Structures are given as C-alpha cells and as structure tokens.
XYZ file of N, CA, C and O in Angstrom:
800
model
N -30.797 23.783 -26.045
C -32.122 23.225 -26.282
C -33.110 24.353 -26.546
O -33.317 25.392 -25.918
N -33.734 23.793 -27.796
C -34.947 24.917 -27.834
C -36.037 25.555 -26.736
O -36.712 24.732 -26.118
N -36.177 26.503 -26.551
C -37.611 26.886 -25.324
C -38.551 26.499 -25.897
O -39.034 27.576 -26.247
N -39.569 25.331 -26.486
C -40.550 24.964 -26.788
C -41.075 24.111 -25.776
O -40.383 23.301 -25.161
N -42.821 24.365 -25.525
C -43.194 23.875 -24.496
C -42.725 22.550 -24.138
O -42.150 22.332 -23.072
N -42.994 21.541 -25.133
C -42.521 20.178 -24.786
C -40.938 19.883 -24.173
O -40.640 18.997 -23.372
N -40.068 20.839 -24.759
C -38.791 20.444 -23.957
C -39.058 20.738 -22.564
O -37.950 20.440 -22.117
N -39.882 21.193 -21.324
C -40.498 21.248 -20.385
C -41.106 19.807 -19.922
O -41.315 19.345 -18.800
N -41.225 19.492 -20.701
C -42.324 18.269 -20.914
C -41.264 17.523 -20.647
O -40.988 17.373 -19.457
N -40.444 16.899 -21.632
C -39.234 15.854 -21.896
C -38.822 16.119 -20.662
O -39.059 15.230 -19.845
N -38.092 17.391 -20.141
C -37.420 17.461 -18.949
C -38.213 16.903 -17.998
O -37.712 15.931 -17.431
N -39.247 17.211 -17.671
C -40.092 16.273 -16.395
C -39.998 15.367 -16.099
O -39.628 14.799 -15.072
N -40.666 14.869 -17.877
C -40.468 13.015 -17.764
C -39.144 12.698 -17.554
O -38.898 11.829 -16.717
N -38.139 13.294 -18.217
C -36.844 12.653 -17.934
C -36.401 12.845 -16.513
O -35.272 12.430 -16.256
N -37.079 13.391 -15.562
C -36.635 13.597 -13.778
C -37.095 12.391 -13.438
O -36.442 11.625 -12.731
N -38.738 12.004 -14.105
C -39.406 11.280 -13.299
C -38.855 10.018 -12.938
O -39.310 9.723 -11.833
N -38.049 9.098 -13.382
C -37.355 8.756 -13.244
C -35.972 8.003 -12.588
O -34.902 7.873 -13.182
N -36.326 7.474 -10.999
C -35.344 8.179 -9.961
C -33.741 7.805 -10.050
O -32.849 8.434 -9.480
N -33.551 6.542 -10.964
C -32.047 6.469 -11.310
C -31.214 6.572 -10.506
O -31.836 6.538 -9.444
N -30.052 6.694 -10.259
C -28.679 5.773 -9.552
C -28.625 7.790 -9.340
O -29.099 8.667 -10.062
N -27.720 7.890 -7.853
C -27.171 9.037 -7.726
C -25.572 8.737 -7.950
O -24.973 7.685 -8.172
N -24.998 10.477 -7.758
C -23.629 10.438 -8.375
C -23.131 10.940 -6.870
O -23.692 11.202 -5.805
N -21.409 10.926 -7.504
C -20.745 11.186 -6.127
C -19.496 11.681 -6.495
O -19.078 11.373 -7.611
N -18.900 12.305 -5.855
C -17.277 13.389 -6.054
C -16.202 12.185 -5.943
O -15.011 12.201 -6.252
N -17.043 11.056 -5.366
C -16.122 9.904 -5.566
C -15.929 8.723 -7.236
O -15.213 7.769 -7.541
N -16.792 9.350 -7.767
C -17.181 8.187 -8.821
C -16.085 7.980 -9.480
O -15.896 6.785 -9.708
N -14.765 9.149 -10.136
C -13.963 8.856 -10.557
C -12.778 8.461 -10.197
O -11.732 8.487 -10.844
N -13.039 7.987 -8.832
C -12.244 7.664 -7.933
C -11.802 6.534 -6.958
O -11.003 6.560 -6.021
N -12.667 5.410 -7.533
C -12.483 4.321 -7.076
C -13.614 4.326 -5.458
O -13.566 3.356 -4.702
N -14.666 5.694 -5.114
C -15.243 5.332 -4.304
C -14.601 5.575 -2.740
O -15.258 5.536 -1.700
N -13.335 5.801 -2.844
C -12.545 5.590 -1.431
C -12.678 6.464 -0.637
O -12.383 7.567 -1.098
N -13.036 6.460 0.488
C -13.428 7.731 1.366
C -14.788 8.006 1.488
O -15.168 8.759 2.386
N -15.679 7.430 0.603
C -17.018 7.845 0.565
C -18.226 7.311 2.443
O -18.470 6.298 3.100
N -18.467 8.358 2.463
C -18.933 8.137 3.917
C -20.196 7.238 3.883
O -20.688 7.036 2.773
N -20.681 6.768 4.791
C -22.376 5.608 4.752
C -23.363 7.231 4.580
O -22.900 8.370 4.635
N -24.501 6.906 4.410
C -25.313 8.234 3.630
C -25.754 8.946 5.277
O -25.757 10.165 5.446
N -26.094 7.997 6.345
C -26.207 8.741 7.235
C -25.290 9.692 7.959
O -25.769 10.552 8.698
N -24.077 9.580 7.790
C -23.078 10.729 8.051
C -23.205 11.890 7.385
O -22.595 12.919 7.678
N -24.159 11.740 6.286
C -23.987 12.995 5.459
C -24.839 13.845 5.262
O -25.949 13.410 4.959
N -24.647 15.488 5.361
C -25.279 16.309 5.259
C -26.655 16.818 4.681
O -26.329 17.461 3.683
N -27.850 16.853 4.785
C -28.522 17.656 3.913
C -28.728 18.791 3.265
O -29.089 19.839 3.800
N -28.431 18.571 1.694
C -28.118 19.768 1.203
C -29.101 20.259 -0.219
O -28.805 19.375 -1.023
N -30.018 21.119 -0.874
C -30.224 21.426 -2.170
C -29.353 22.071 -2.859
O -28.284 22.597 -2.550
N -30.097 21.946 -4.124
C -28.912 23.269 -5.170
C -30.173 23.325 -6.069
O -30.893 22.342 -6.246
N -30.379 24.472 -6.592
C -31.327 24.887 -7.792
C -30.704 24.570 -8.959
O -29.474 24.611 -8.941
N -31.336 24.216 -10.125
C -30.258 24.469 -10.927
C -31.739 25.076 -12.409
O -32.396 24.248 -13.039
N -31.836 26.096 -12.529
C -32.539 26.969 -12.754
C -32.362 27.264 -13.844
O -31.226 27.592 -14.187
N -33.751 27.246 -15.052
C -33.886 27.255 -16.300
C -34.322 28.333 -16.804
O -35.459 28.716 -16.531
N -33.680 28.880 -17.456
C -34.698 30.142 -18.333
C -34.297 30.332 -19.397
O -33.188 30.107 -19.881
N -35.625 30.969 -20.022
C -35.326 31.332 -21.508
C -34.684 32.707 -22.267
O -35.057 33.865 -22.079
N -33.862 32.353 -22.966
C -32.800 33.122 -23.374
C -32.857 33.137 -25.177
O -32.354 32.311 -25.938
N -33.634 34.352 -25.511
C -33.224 34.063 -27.221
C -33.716 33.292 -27.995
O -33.219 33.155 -29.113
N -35.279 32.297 -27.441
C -35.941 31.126 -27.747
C -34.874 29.980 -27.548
O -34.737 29.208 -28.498
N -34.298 29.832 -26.709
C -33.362 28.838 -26.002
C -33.435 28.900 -24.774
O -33.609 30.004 -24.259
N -33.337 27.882 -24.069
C -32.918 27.630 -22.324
C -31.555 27.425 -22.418
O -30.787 26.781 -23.133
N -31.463 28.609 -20.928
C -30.234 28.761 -20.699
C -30.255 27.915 -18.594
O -31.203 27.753 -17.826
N -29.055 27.675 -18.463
C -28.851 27.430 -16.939
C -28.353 28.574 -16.245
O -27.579 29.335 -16.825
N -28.670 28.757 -15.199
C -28.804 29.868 -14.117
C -27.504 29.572 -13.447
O -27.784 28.723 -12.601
N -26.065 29.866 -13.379
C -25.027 29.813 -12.598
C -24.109 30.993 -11.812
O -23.703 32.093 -12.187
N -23.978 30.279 -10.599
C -23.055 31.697 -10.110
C -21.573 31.265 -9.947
O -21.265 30.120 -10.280
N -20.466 32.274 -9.363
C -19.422 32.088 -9.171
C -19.481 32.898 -8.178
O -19.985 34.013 -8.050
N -18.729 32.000 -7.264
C -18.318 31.974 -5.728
C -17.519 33.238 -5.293
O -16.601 33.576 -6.041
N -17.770 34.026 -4.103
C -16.400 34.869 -4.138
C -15.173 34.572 -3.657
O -14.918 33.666 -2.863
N -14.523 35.227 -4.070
C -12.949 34.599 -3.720
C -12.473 34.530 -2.413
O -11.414 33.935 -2.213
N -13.160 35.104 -1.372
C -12.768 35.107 0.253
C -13.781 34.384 0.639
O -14.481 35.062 1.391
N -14.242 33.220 0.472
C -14.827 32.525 1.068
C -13.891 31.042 1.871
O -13.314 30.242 1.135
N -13.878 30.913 3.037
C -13.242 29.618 2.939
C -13.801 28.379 2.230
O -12.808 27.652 2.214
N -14.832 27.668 1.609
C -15.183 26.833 1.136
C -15.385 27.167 -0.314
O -16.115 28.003 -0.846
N -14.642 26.394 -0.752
C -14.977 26.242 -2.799
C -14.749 28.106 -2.729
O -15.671 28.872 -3.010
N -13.589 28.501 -2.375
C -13.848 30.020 -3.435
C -13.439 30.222 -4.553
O -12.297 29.864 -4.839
N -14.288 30.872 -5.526
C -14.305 31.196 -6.516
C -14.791 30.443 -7.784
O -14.907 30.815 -8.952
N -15.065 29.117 -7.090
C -15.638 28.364 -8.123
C -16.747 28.455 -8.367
O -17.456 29.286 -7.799
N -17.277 27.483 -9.436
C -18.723 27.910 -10.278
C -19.974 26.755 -9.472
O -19.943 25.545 -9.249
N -20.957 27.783 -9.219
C -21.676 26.656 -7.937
C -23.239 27.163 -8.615
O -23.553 28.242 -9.116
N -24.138 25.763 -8.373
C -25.508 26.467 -8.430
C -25.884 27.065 -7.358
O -25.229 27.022 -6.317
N -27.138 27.778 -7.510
C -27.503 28.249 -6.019
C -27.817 27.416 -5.275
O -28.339 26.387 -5.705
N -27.583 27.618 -3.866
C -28.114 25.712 -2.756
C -27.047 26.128 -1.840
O -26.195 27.008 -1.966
N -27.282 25.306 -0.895
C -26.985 25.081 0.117
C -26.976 23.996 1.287
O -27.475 22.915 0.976
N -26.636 24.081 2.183
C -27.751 22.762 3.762
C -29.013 23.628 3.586
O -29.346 24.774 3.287
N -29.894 21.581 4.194
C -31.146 22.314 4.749
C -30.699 23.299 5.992
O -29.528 23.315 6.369
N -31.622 24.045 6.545
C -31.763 24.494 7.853
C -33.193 24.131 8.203
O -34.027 23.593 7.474
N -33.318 24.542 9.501
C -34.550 23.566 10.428
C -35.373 24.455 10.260
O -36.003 24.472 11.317
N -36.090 25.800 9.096
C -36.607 25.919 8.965
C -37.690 25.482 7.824
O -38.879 25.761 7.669
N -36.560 24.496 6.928
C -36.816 24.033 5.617
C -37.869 22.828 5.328
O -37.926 21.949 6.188
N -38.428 22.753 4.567
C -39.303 21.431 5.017
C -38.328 20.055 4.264
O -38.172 18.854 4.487
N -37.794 21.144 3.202
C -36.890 19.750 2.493
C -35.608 20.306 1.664
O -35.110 21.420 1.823
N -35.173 19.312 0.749
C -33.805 20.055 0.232
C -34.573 20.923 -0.964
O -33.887 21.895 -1.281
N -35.981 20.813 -1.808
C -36.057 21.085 -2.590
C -36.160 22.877 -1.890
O -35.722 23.825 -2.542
N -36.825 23.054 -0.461
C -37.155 24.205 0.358
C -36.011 24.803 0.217
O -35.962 25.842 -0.442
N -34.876 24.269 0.802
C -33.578 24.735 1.040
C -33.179 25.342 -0.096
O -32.840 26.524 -0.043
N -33.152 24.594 -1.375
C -32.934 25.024 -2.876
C -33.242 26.580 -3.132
O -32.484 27.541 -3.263
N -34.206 26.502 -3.148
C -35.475 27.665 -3.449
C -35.286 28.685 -2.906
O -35.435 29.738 -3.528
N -34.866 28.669 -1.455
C -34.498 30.060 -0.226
C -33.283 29.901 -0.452
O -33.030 31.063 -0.133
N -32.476 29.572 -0.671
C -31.245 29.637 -1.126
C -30.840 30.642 -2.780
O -29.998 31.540 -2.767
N -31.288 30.415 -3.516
C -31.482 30.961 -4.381
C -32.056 32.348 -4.401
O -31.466 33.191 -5.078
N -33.237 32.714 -3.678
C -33.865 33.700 -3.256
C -32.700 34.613 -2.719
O -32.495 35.747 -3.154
N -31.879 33.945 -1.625
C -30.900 34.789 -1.281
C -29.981 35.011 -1.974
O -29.626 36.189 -1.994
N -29.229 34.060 -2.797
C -28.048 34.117 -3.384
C -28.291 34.878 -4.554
O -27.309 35.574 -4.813
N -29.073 34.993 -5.232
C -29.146 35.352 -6.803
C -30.405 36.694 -6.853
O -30.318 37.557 -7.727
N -31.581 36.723 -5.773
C -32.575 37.398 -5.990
C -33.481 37.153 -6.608
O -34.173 38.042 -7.104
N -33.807 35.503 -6.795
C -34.349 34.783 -7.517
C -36.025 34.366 -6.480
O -36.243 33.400 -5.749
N -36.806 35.384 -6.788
C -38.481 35.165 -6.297
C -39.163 33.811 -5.939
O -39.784 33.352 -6.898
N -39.192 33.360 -5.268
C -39.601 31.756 -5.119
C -40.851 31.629 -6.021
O -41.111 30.672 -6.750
N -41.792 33.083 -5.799
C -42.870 32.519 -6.661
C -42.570 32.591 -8.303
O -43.493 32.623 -9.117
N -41.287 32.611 -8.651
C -41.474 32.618 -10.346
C -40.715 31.164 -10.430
O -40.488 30.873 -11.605
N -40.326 30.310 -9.620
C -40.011 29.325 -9.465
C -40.988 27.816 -9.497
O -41.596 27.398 -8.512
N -40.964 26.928 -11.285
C -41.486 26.201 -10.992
C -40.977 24.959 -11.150
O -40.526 24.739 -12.274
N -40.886 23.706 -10.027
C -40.432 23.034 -10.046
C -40.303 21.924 -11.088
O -41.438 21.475 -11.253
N -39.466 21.310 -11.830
C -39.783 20.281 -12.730
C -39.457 18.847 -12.264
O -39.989 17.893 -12.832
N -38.683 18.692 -11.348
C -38.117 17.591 -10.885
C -36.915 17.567 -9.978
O -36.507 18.678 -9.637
N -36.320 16.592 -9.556
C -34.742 16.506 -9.066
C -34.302 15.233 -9.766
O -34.932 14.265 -10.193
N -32.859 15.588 -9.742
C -32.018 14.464 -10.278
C -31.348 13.919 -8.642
O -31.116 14.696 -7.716
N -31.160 12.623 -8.610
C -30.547 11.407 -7.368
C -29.626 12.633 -6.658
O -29.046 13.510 -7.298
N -29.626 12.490 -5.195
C -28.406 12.828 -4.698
C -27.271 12.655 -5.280
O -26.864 11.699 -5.940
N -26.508 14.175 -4.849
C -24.648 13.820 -5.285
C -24.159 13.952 -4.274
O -24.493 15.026 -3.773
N -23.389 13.290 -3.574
C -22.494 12.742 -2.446
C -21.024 13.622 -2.740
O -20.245 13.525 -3.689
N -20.977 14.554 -1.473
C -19.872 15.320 -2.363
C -18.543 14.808 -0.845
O -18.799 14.061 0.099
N -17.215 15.527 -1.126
C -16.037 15.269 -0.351
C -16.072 16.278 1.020
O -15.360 16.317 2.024
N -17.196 17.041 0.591
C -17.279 18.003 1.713
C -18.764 17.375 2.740
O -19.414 18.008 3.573
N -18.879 16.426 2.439
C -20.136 15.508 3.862
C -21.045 15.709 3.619
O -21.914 15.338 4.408
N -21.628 16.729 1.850
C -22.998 16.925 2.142
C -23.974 16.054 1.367
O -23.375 15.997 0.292
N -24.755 15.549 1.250
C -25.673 15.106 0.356
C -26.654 16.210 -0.486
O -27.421 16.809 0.268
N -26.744 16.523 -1.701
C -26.745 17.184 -2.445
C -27.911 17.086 -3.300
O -27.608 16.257 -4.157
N -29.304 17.579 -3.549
C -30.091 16.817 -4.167
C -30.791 18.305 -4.860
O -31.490 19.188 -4.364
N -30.060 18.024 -6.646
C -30.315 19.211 -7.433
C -31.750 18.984 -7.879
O -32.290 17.890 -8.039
N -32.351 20.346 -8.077
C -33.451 20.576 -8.311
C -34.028 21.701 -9.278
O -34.185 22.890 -8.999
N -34.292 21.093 -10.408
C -34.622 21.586 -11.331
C -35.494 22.165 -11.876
O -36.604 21.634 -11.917
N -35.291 23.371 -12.437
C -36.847 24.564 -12.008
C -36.559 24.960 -13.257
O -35.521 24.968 -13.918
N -37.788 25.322 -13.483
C -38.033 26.598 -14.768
C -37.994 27.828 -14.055
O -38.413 27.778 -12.898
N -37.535 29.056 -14.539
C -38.184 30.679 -13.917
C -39.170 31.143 -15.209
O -39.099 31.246 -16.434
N -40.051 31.334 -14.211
C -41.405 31.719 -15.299
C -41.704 33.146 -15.846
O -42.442 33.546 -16.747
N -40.706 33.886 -14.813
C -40.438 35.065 -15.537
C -39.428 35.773 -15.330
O -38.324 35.367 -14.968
N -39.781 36.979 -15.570
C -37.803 38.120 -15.779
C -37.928 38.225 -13.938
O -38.877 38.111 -13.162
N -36.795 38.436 -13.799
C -36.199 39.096 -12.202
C -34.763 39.539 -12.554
O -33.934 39.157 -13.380
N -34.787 40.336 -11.761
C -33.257 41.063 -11.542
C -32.452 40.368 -10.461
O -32.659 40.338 -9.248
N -31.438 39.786 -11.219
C -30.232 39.103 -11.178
C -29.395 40.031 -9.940
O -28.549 40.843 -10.313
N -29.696 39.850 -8.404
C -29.291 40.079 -7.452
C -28.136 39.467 -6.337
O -28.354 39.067 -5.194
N -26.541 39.553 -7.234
C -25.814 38.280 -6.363
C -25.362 39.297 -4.594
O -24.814 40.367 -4.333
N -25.877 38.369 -3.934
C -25.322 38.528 -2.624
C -24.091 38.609 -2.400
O -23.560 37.511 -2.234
N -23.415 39.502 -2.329
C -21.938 40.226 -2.510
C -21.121 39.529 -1.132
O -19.981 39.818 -0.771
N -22.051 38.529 -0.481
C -21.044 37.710 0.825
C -20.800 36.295 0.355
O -19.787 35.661 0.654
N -21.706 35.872 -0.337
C -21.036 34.423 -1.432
C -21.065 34.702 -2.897
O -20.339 33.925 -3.519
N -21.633 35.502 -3.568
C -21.746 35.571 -5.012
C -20.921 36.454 -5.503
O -21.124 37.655 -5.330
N -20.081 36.087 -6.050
C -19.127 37.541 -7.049
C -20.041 38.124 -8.361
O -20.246 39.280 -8.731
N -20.544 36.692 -8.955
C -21.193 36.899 -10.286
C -21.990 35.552 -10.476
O -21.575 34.413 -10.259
N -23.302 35.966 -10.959
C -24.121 35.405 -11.740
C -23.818 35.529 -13.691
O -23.564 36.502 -14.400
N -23.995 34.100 -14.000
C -24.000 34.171 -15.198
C -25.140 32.853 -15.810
O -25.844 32.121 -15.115
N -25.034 32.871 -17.120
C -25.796 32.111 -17.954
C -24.981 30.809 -18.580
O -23.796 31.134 -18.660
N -25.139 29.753 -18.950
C -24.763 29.352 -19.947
C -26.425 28.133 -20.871
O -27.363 27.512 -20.372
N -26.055 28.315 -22.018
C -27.123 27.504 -22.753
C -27.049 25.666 -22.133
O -26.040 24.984 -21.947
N -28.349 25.329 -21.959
C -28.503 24.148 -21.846
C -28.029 23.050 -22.478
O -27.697 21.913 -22.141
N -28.105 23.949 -23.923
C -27.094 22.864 -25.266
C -26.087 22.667 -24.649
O -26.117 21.613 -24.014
N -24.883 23.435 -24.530
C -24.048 22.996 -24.148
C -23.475 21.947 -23.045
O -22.553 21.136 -23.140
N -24.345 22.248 -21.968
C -24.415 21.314 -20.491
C -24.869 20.111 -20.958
O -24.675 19.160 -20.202
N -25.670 19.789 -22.468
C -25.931 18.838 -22.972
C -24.974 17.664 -23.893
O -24.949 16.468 -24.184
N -24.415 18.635 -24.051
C -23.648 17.878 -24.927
C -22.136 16.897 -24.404
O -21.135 17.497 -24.010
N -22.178 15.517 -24.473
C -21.129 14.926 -23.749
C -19.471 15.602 -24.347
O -18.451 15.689 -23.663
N -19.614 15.943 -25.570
C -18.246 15.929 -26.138
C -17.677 17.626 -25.003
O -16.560 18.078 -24.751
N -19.030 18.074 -24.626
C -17.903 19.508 -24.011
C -17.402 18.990 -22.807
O -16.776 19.886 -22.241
N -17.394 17.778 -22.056
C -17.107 17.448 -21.072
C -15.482 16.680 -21.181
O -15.048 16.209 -22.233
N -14.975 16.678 -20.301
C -13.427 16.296 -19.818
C -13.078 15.660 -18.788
O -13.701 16.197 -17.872
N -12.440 14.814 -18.362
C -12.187 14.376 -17.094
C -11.060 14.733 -16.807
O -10.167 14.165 -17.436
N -10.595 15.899 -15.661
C -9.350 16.391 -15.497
C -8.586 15.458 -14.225
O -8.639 14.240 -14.055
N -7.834 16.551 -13.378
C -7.266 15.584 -12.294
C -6.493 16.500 -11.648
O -5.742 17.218 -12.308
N -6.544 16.572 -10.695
C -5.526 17.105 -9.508
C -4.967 16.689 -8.031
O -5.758 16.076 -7.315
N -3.928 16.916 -7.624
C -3.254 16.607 -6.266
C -4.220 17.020 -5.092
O -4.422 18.204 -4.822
N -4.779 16.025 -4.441
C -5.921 16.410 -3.275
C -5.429 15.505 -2.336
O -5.600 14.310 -2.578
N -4.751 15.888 -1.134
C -4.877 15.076 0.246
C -4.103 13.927 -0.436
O -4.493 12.764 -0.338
N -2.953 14.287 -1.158
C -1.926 13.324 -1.247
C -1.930 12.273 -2.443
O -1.025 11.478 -2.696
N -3.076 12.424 -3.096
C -3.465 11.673 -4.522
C -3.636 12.296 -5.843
O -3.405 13.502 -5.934
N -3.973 11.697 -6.780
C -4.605 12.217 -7.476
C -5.900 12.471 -7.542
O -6.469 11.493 -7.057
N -6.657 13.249 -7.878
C -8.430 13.131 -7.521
C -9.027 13.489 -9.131
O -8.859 14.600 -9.633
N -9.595 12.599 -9.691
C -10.176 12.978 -11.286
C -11.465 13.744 -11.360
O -12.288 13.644 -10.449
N -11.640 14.377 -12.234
C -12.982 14.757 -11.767
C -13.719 15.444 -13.205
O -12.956 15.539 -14.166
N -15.235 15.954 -13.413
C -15.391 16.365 -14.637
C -15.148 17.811 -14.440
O -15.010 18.369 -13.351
N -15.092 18.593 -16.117
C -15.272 19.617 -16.530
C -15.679 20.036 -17.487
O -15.160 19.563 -18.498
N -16.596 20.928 -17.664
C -17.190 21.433 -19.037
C -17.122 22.863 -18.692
O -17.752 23.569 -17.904
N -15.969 23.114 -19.691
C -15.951 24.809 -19.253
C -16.632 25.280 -20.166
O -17.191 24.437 -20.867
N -16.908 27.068 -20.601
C -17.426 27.655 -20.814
C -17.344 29.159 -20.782
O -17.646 29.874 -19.826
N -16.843 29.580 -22.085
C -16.422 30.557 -22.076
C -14.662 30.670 -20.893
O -13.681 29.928 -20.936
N -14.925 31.890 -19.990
C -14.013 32.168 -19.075
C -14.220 31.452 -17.536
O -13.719 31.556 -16.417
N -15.542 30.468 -18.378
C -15.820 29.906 -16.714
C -15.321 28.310 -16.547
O -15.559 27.731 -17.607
N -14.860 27.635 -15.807
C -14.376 27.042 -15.393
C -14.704 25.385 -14.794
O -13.901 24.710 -14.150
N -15.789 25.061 -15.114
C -17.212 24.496 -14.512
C -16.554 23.375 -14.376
O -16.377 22.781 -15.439
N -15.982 22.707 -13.118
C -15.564 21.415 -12.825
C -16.483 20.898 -11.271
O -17.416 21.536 -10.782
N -15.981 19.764 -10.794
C -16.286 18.870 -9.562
C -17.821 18.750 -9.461
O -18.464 18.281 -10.400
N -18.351 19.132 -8.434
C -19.270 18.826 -7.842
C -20.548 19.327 -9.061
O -21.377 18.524 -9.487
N -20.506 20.405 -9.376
C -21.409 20.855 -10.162
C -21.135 20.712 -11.887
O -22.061 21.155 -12.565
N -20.159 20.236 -12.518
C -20.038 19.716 -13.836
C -20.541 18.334 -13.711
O -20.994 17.872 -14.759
N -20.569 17.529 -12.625
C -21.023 16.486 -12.505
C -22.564 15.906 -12.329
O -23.138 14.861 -12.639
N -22.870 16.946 -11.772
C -24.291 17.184 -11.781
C -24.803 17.589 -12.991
O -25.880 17.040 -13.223
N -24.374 18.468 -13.990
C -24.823 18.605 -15.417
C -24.443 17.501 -16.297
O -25.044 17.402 -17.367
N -23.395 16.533 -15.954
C -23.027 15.477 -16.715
C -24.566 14.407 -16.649
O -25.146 13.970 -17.643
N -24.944 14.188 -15.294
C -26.226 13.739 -15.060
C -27.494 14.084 -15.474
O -28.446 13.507 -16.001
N -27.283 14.974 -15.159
C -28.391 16.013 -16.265
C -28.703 15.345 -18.555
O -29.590 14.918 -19.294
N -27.078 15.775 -18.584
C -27.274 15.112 -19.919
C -27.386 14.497 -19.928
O -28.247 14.263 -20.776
N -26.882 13.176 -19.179
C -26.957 12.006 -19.396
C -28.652 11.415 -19.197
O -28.888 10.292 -19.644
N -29.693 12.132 -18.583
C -30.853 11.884 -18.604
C -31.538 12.391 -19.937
O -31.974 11.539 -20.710
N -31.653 13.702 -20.239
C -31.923 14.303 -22.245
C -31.166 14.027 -23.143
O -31.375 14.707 -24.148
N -29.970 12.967 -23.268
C -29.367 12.407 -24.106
C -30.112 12.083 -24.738
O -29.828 11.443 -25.750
C-alpha cells in the first residue's frame, strides 16, 4: 500500500469498525476453544512504517531457545501485566522492549477484535503508525531478528494458504503467508488475514 496520507485515513476507518474476532480455532471446527473468561490478557503491536513511499509491517522472529513458539514469526506483544492500563499499554511496552521501538513515535490507529489463541491468551492487535526513524533494537532474550515486510503483500488474499499439521493427535489447519525466507503462519498470519480482510 502506498504511504499517502489517506491510506492512514482508510486504515482508521477500517478499525473503526468492531467486527467478529478470530481464533487459532477457526479452521478447526472450534473444538477446544475455552469460554473468554479463562483466557488470558494479551496485546501485540502490529506496527506501520514507511518504507520507499510504501508501508511496510514491523515483524520479529522469535529466538530459537525459547520454550514458547521458538523461532517463529511474532508481532511485538505480549500479557498484560498489572502495571498496564490495557492490552493496547501492554502492546506498546512490549514493543519498546522487544524491538527498541519509542512509545512516543507510536501512533495509535486502531485494533482489530480479539484472537483467541491455543495457548489461553486473548490477543487484541493493535495497530500503529511509527512516526519516525528508530533503531531497530531486538532484545537478544526473545528476538533473534527484526524484519520488514510490505503491507501489499499482508494484503493480498492470493499470498495466503491454509496449511496443516499433527498437533495433540490431529490434524490442526491453519493460515500462512510466507515471505521471502520467513515463514508467517498461525496465530499471527491470521491476524494479517483479518487485517486484509478489513482494506480489501
């Protein structure tokens, strides 16, 4: 997508919006999905900047010794903690830590519905512009690497796939839109599937 002011604009209006949330269960018949009060509070940034007179998305990859999701491709986010006022808080200091990303160049445009993930958390992405340059700082205890990819692409339905793998004795389907050498499935291809599916 072009960096022209109004695609700022479109994106807003298209948050404003509050629409149906998604879930790690959707391609899945739903089974296992917990009642919402069992489940975690959690943000994720999912962070816009301009790249080349284009918006690009702000993504990291996990390090590989982590016990949870290692090595996969995650926005920045996390749980609230009880210092947070909300998930969009959590988002924001999360990011700050993970990436080196300044809260004050952080401006909010909206969130897209909770995503209900297999790991208990409730998930509520939040979508920011960065208003200016910062140095790309990954925290070397969850971040291996920060990278970019263009918004076009996260836009577009045809780069998306529905794969499938052996989980806890089933099959478990799930999306992917890779990219380049990156890998972009589950919890967070699904969340950009939502994404397009709102600037469609």
């Amino acid at each position: 997508m072009k960096a022209e002011p109004e695609s700022y604009d479109r994106i807003r209006a298209a948050l404003a919006d509050p629409g149906e949330g998604s879930s790690d269960f959707d391609l899945n018949g739903r089974q296992g999905i917990l009642p919402p009060d069992q489940l975690r509070p959690a943000g994720v940034l999912v962070p816009l900047v301009e790249r080349g007179g284009e918006i690009h998305v702000v993504l990291t990859k996990r390090t590989s010794h982590l016990t949870h999701h290692p090595g996969q491709i995650a926005f920045p986010g996390g749980k609230v903690d009880p210092g947070d006022a909300d998930e969009t808080a959590a988002a924001i200091r999360e990011a700050e830590e993970e990436i080196g990303l300044p809260r004050g160049l952080v401006e909010v445009l909206g969130t897209l519905p909770a995503h209900e993930t297999v790991s208990v958390f409730r998930v509520v992405p939040v979508v920011a512009r960065i208003t200016g340059d910062f140095v790309q700082v990954p925290e070397p205890g969850e971040v291996e690497e920060v990278f970019e990819v263009p918004l076009s692409h996260l836009l577009d339905p045809a780069n998306y796939s529905v794969q499938g793998r052996r989980w806890q004795g089933r099959i478990r389907h799930y999306f992917t839109v890779p990219w380049g050498p990156y890998y972009i499935w589950g919890a967070t291809a699904r969340i950009c599937r939502v994404l397009a599916g709102r600037l469609g």
